Amino acid sequence: MDKIEIEGGKSLAGEVSISGAKNAALPVMAASILSSGENLIYNVPRLRDISTFGKLLAYLGMGYHQENGEVILQSANISSIEAPYDFVKTMRASVLVLGPLLARAGEAKVSLPGGCAIGARPINLHIIGLEKMGAKITLTEGYIHAKAKRLKGAAVYFDMPTVTGTENLMMAAALADGETLLENAACEPEVVDLADALTSMGANIRGAGTNIIRINGVSNLRPLNYRIIPDRIETGTFLVGAAITGGDVKINNCNPEHAEAIINKLKETGTNITSEGDTLHVKGPDKPTAEDIKTMPYPGFPTDMQAQFMALMTLAQGTSLITENIFENRFMHVAEMRRMGADIKVEGSIAKVKGVELLKGAPVMATDLRASASLVVAGLAAQGTTIIDRVYHIDRGYQRIEEKLKVLGARIRRVKE
Ligand code: EPU
């Protein structure tokens, strides 16, 4: 298993380019199931999760090819309606094939995801929504088996906003008979990107980006020719990397609007951030001031940035309260940060982070994707050497993070095993 080794204490300086958004690319790739032909998707990041998803689509009978930032998916033939456990267990987002497979093939069999490192993460809301649309769903031997000759438009109210749940139902509704109304839908930019991609295929969707989405089903959809939005979480991670090292970094090819909650909060800590077009210019403070955050659905502060922001707060002036409202077990990084000298106490969903003078490098373990990113930014600021084990987690969601950081002057290297 590869490790990442960081010699901390060097300010980041220079320019970095943001890759396409993983969590937008995955549902857009799933949307190709709804067409029959050659789908072209641009600005797709080169990540492990993307190749895993491509392999799943290939398992379903589609052609999959990725060259640099371009993905080509041939969707003329779907020869299997099953997403096996082996895929779903390595990547929960595999569940995104459920809605489009059911709409295209009239049947889908998808392994039920198990628990994961950040929480139980059930998919009951996906299932309830599809049932409302007329699907007959059974759960057998760990699989969700859904059948519907043609799905029917329906009114679906989500008990809580769910990103992939909204995406699954939007894809299913795109080819359903009649109008589907999704209420309390997720408003994330990735949901809007999927709606834009589906619209470019000929779907009739209004309201994406608000919590009420209306979809009028059509009888068929054209293949994709679509460019994915920049990754707002990668953007946020580099913003924090610059802030925590007192650096001076230009972040290119990003969408500052999508990162507004992160930018505003970082400004409150004393970080200087200006934006011009698709570029952000960030200058870190000598010492950040402590600020509280509460993770919320978009446009609130994203749960996917909670760990990285906590890394910054470990070195802040004062005490910060960090409340995790989306997932029940997303503080796995706390114990690792403590090994680096951080002063953090957790009570239920709240972490109390008392800023310390300095972090000291230590061997630490990555437990999930964003936790590993937080340990990388902590390592950049720490005194001495930090060795992060199990970096396959970070490879799921950050394209060549160590190479991008090296260009910014970080003393970082990947140790192959
Ligand atoms: N939930 C339910 N029932 C459901 C669906 C969700 O109770 O049927 C709960 C979840 O347990 C959670 C909350 O609703 O407490 C929100 O979960 P959501 O469904 O929105 O999360 P997701 O769609 O599984 C996506 C991202 C995550 C990101 C969350 C929240 C993708 C592929 N994944 O997950 O990204 O944290 O939204 O914004 O889009 C990551 O990239 O590191 C990552 C974990």
XYZ file of C-alpha atoms and ligand atoms in Angstrom:
461
model
C 0.000 0.000 0.000
C 1.373 3.414 -0.964
C 2.152 6.028 1.650
C 2.581 9.782 1.416
C 5.493 11.383 3.199
C 5.471 15.108 3.944
C 8.226 17.256 5.402
C 6.089 20.052 6.816
C 6.610 23.722 7.467
C 6.871 25.067 3.922
C 4.416 27.735 2.708
C 2.590 26.836 -0.502
C 3.255 29.265 -3.349
C 2.429 29.312 -7.049
C -0.459 28.215 -9.236
C -2.602 25.087 -9.308
C -5.307 23.916 -11.683
C -8.493 22.288 -10.412
C -9.757 19.052 -11.996
C -13.328 18.125 -12.870
C -15.674 17.249 -9.999
C -15.739 13.564 -9.059
C -19.238 13.806 -7.598
C -20.553 15.438 -10.784
C -18.720 13.106 -13.177
C -20.086 9.914 -11.550
C -23.821 10.709 -12.006
C -23.207 12.115 -15.500
C -21.455 8.863 -16.448
C -24.491 7.006 -15.035
C -26.789 9.184 -17.184
C -25.165 7.708 -20.308
C -27.130 4.504 -19.546
C -30.249 6.447 -20.591
C -28.987 6.963 -24.157
C -28.070 4.589 -26.957
C -24.894 5.605 -28.749
C -21.519 7.242 -28.146
C -21.339 9.494 -25.068
C -18.493 11.994 -24.750
C -17.779 13.505 -21.343
C -15.013 16.077 -20.865
C -13.098 17.373 -17.854
C -13.445 14.045 -16.054
C -10.824 13.689 -13.304
C -8.436 10.728 -13.459
C -9.354 9.008 -10.220
C -9.830 5.550 -8.850
C -13.570 6.107 -8.297
C -13.987 7.121 -11.942
C -12.222 4.010 -13.265
C -14.179 1.810 -10.829
C -17.426 3.326 -12.127
C -16.252 2.915 -15.738
C -15.574 -0.769 -15.046
C -19.068 -1.134 -13.578
C -20.587 0.392 -16.732
C -18.433 -1.983 -18.814
C -19.755 -4.871 -16.698
C -23.268 -3.752 -17.698
C -22.226 -4.155 -21.351
C -21.181 -0.601 -22.216
C -17.934 0.421 -23.878
C -15.736 2.505 -21.548
C -12.593 4.385 -22.437
C -10.819 7.215 -20.619
C -8.019 9.212 -22.136
C -6.764 12.080 -20.029
C -9.806 14.194 -19.192
C -12.131 12.589 -21.735
C -14.428 9.650 -21.129
C -16.132 7.808 -23.982
C -19.039 5.545 -23.138
C -20.776 3.380 -25.757
C -24.302 2.747 -24.566
C -25.868 0.969 -27.572
C -25.986 -2.336 -25.681
C -26.879 -3.042 -22.102
C -26.327 -6.762 -21.540
C -26.616 -6.947 -17.745
C -28.923 -5.259 -15.267
C -26.858 -6.159 -12.218
C -24.418 -4.068 -10.153
C -22.637 -6.756 -8.089
C -21.483 -6.460 -4.492
C -17.815 -6.324 -5.524
C -18.362 -2.921 -7.130
C -20.790 -1.486 -4.598
C -18.621 -2.456 -1.620
C -15.648 -0.540 -3.038
C -17.734 2.466 -4.064
C -21.158 3.400 -2.736
C -21.774 5.716 -5.686
C -22.346 2.500 -7.724
C -25.941 2.835 -6.518
C -26.266 5.643 -9.116
C -26.928 3.005 -11.797
C -30.195 1.976 -10.107
C -32.450 4.752 -11.463
C -31.124 4.884 -15.036
C -30.937 1.060 -15.429
C -34.516 0.696 -14.279
C -35.661 3.453 -16.663
C -33.736 2.014 -19.622
C -34.082 -1.736 -19.129
C -37.223 -2.015 -17.005
C -35.242 -3.888 -14.377
C -32.212 -3.353 -12.140
C -30.488 -5.444 -9.525
C -28.082 -3.499 -7.352
C -26.235 -4.749 -4.309
C -27.289 -2.914 -1.172
C -24.337 -0.872 0.088
C -23.161 -1.785 3.567
C -22.160 0.665 6.288
C -19.164 2.849 5.604
C -16.419 4.664 7.476
C -18.413 7.886 7.848
C -21.852 6.574 8.801
C -24.647 4.082 8.099
C -25.658 5.880 4.886
C -28.916 4.050 4.052
C -30.574 4.389 0.613
C -34.183 4.058 1.782
C -35.118 7.405 0.213
C -33.943 6.255 -3.242
C -36.101 3.139 -2.874
C -39.213 4.922 -1.582
C -38.992 7.398 -4.481
C -38.715 4.681 -7.123
C -41.646 2.817 -5.536
C -43.717 5.998 -5.766
C -42.904 5.955 -9.481
C -44.404 2.484 -9.791
C -41.346 0.262 -9.383
C -41.841 -3.088 -7.679
C -38.904 -3.501 -5.350
C -37.786 -6.551 -3.418
C -34.773 -6.992 -1.206
C -33.201 -10.443 -1.487
C -29.801 -11.799 -0.592
C -28.360 -8.325 -0.108
C -29.649 -7.043 -3.442
C -32.284 -4.459 -4.350
C -34.262 -5.899 -7.217
C -36.410 -3.283 -8.973
C -38.814 -3.817 -11.854
C -41.064 -1.468 -13.833
C -42.122 -1.764 -17.486
C -42.199 2.031 -17.665
C -41.870 4.253 -14.627
C -44.650 6.765 -14.020
C -44.229 10.371 -12.985
C -44.990 10.933 -9.274
C -44.703 13.447 -6.449
C -41.776 12.495 -4.213
C -40.996 14.269 -0.954
C -37.561 13.534 0.513
C -37.536 13.376 4.338
C -34.074 14.891 4.074
C -32.153 16.178 1.079
C -30.070 13.401 -0.432
C -27.574 14.127 -3.213
C -27.362 10.743 -4.933
C -31.048 10.067 -4.093
C -32.089 13.223 -5.957
C -29.770 12.256 -8.832
C -31.100 8.685 -9.073
C -34.706 9.875 -9.210
C -33.954 12.668 -11.661
C -32.414 10.106 -14.045
C -35.301 7.668 -13.566
C -37.873 10.443 -14.120
C -36.169 11.683 -17.299
C -37.577 8.686 -19.227
C -40.747 8.157 -17.143
C -44.297 8.623 -18.308
C -45.504 12.067 -17.169
C -44.341 14.623 -14.617
C -42.257 13.895 -11.539
C -42.035 16.426 -8.738
C -39.075 16.120 -6.360
C -39.600 18.114 -3.162
C -36.934 18.844 -0.547
C -34.464 17.860 -3.256
C -30.711 18.379 -2.857
C -29.462 21.701 -4.299
C -25.754 20.822 -4.686
C -23.934 22.080 -7.812
C -23.366 18.423 -8.763
C -27.158 17.919 -8.925
C -27.413 20.984 -11.183
C -24.588 19.635 -13.357
C -26.453 16.361 -13.815
C -29.662 18.271 -14.663
C -27.722 20.318 -17.239
C -26.209 17.138 -18.693
C -29.635 15.456 -18.909
C -31.134 18.598 -20.481
C -28.374 18.536 -23.106
C -29.527 14.973 -23.896
C -33.091 16.213 -24.478
C -34.582 15.810 -20.980
C -37.149 18.282 -19.678
C -36.057 19.402 -16.185
C -36.839 22.625 -14.303
C -35.819 23.861 -10.874
C -32.468 22.075 -10.373
C -30.495 24.061 -7.808
C -33.680 24.758 -5.806
C -35.383 22.250 -3.515
C -38.242 21.638 -5.950
C -37.344 19.912 -9.209
C -39.898 19.137 -11.939
C -39.111 16.547 -14.579
C -41.353 15.854 -17.556
C -40.478 12.428 -18.908
C -39.559 12.036 -22.591
C -39.457 8.855 -24.678
C -35.757 8.855 -25.511
C -32.526 10.766 -24.871
C -29.560 11.624 -27.091
C -26.018 10.568 -26.132
C -23.943 13.020 -24.116
C -21.467 15.612 -25.268
C -20.823 17.336 -21.993
C -18.169 19.065 -19.878
C -18.053 18.463 -16.108
C -17.863 21.385 -13.614
C -14.691 21.973 -11.556
C -14.385 20.195 -8.210
C -15.408 22.557 -5.391
C -14.013 20.247 -2.704
C -10.599 20.031 -4.375
C -10.768 23.839 -4.631
C -11.561 24.088 -0.914
C -8.774 21.672 -0.020
C -6.176 23.833 -1.818
C -7.653 26.963 -0.191
C -7.098 25.373 3.220
C -3.625 24.151 2.180
C -2.641 27.744 1.397
C -4.334 29.111 4.530
C -2.714 26.637 6.935
C 0.815 27.217 5.581
C 0.518 31.012 5.336
C 0.945 30.532 1.604
C 0.203 32.556 -1.517
C -1.559 30.499 -4.184
C -3.539 31.102 -7.367
C -6.181 28.448 -7.897
C -7.130 28.250 -11.587
C -10.035 26.562 -13.427
C -12.355 26.624 -10.436
C -15.873 27.943 -9.857
C -15.661 30.413 -6.925
C -19.460 30.594 -6.669
C -19.670 26.894 -5.796
C -17.098 27.362 -3.014
C -18.752 30.397 -1.425
C -19.484 28.877 1.996
C -15.868 27.714 2.263
C -14.447 31.029 1.038
C -16.589 33.088 3.447
C -15.604 30.963 6.409
C -11.901 31.095 5.519
C -12.121 34.879 5.187
C -13.464 35.002 8.765
C -10.319 33.177 9.913
C -8.190 35.991 8.486
C -7.378 34.329 5.158
C -7.240 36.782 2.289
C -9.151 35.503 -0.762
C -9.978 37.353 -3.956
C -11.662 35.993 -7.056
C -11.510 36.914 -10.688
C -13.419 34.841 -13.237
C -12.476 31.210 -12.666
C -9.427 32.015 -10.525
C -9.102 32.388 -6.776
C -6.106 34.062 -5.187
C -5.510 33.027 -1.576
C -3.032 34.369 0.973
C -2.858 32.652 4.324
C -2.744 34.542 7.634
C 0.208 34.400 10.065
C -2.116 32.612 12.443
C -5.794 31.920 11.685
C -8.458 32.949 14.182
C -10.787 30.234 15.479
C -14.201 30.057 13.792
C -17.137 27.695 14.295
C -18.691 25.712 11.464
C -21.810 23.573 11.119
C -21.990 21.281 8.120
C -25.195 21.666 6.139
C -26.592 20.719 2.744
C -25.630 23.183 -0.034
C -25.376 26.178 0.075
C -24.237 25.539 3.675
C -20.725 24.505 4.674
C -20.038 21.110 2.998
C -19.438 18.012 5.111
C -16.760 17.073 2.552
C -14.673 20.063 3.801
C -15.219 19.551 7.529
C -12.037 17.534 8.150
C -9.790 19.893 6.170
C -11.236 22.936 7.980
C -10.646 21.173 11.288
C -6.962 20.767 10.365
C -6.770 24.548 9.998
C -8.517 25.092 13.326
C -5.995 22.895 15.180
C -3.514 25.768 14.666
C -5.941 28.653 15.220
C -5.931 31.378 17.838
C -8.757 30.340 20.180
C -11.287 27.525 20.288
C -13.511 26.400 17.460
C -16.698 24.325 17.581
C -17.170 22.049 14.606
C -20.610 20.479 14.252
C -21.123 17.600 11.821
C -24.804 17.473 10.863
C -24.776 15.245 7.775
C -22.992 12.039 8.788
C -22.975 10.459 12.247
C -19.407 9.163 12.253
C -17.309 11.668 10.358
C -14.684 12.432 13.007
C -12.287 9.566 12.287
C -9.517 12.090 11.522
C -9.672 13.474 15.094
C -7.678 10.626 16.647
C -5.050 10.947 13.891
C -4.759 14.737 14.346
C -4.347 14.186 18.083
C -1.318 12.027 17.274
C 0.137 15.160 15.679
C -0.442 17.181 18.841
C -3.901 18.646 18.148
C -6.170 19.419 21.100
C -9.623 18.150 20.095
C -12.496 16.850 22.220
C -15.513 15.211 20.644
C -18.965 15.086 22.195
C -21.604 13.564 19.950
C -21.702 15.554 16.733
C -19.542 18.413 18.042
C -15.754 18.637 18.043
C -14.184 21.278 20.253
C -10.856 22.261 18.727
C -8.503 24.298 20.854
C -5.771 25.831 18.727
C -2.203 24.799 19.610
C 1.124 26.518 18.826
C 2.317 23.797 16.493
C 1.551 20.364 15.100
C 4.280 17.754 15.051
C 4.696 15.298 12.197
C 3.726 11.696 13.002
C 2.774 8.469 11.260
C -1.004 8.629 10.692
C -3.635 6.566 8.941
C -6.115 7.685 6.290
C -9.590 6.356 7.095
C -11.683 7.865 4.305
C -11.236 10.199 1.397
C -11.720 13.588 3.039
C -10.067 12.515 6.305
C -6.948 11.679 4.331
C -7.010 15.101 2.641
C -7.194 16.715 6.091
C -4.124 14.775 7.224
C -2.235 15.932 4.143
C -2.992 19.611 4.877
C -2.152 19.100 8.560
C 1.138 17.475 7.490
C 1.974 20.463 5.268
C 1.864 22.733 8.315
C 3.370 20.349 10.884
C 6.930 20.468 12.119
C 8.873 17.419 10.957
C 7.775 14.399 8.955
C 4.245 13.093 8.568
C 3.720 9.706 6.966
C 0.180 8.999 5.838
C -0.710 5.340 5.430
C -3.531 3.913 3.259
C -3.425 6.717 0.730
C -5.581 4.684 -1.653
C -8.405 6.594 0.011
C -7.044 9.896 -1.287
C -6.546 8.458 -4.786
C -10.304 7.899 -4.947
C -11.000 11.610 -5.034
C -7.904 13.763 -5.669
C -6.099 13.707 -8.982
C -2.318 13.536 -8.399
C -2.544 15.523 -5.164
C 1.124 15.040 -4.310
C 2.225 16.264 -7.761
C 0.014 19.351 -7.556
C 1.338 20.128 -4.071
C 4.941 19.576 -5.144
C 4.517 22.219 -7.857
C 3.401 24.568 -5.064
C 6.663 23.903 -3.239
C 5.516 21.279 -0.749
C 8.095 18.699 0.308
C 5.887 15.719 -0.382
C 6.473 12.344 -1.973
C 4.667 9.087 -2.559
C 6.361 6.053 -1.127
C 5.487 2.972 -3.181
C 5.283 -0.399 -1.541
N -29.739 9.457 3.820
C -30.722 8.653 4.309
N -31.430 7.891 3.416
C -31.172 7.902 2.072
C -30.162 8.738 1.591
C -29.451 9.509 2.500
O -30.992 8.589 5.499
O -31.845 7.189 1.334
C -28.962 10.298 4.763
C -27.486 9.925 4.817
O -27.247 8.852 5.695
C -26.863 11.222 5.268
C -27.738 12.276 4.579
O -28.958 11.622 4.263
O -26.985 11.345 6.646
C -27.180 12.896 3.327
O -26.638 11.894 2.492
P -26.633 11.984 0.915
O -27.549 10.954 0.375
O -26.832 13.386 0.461
O -25.141 11.559 0.576
P -24.681 10.740 -0.686
O -25.527 11.097 -1.836
O -24.524 9.305 -0.340
C -22.997 12.529 -1.592
C -21.538 12.573 -1.940
C -20.725 12.529 -0.632
C -21.120 13.732 0.213
C -22.630 13.717 0.474
C -23.128 14.925 1.228
C -21.472 11.520 -4.110
C -21.058 10.363 -4.950
N -21.224 11.445 -2.801
O -23.214 11.307 -0.909
O -19.359 12.650 -1.009
O -20.447 13.692 1.451
O -23.342 13.657 -0.796
O -22.852 16.092 0.539
O -22.003 12.490 -4.642
C -17.030 12.359 -0.805
O -16.896 12.805 -1.956
O -16.040 12.215 -0.019
C -18.355 12.013 -0.311
C -18.554 11.230 0.743
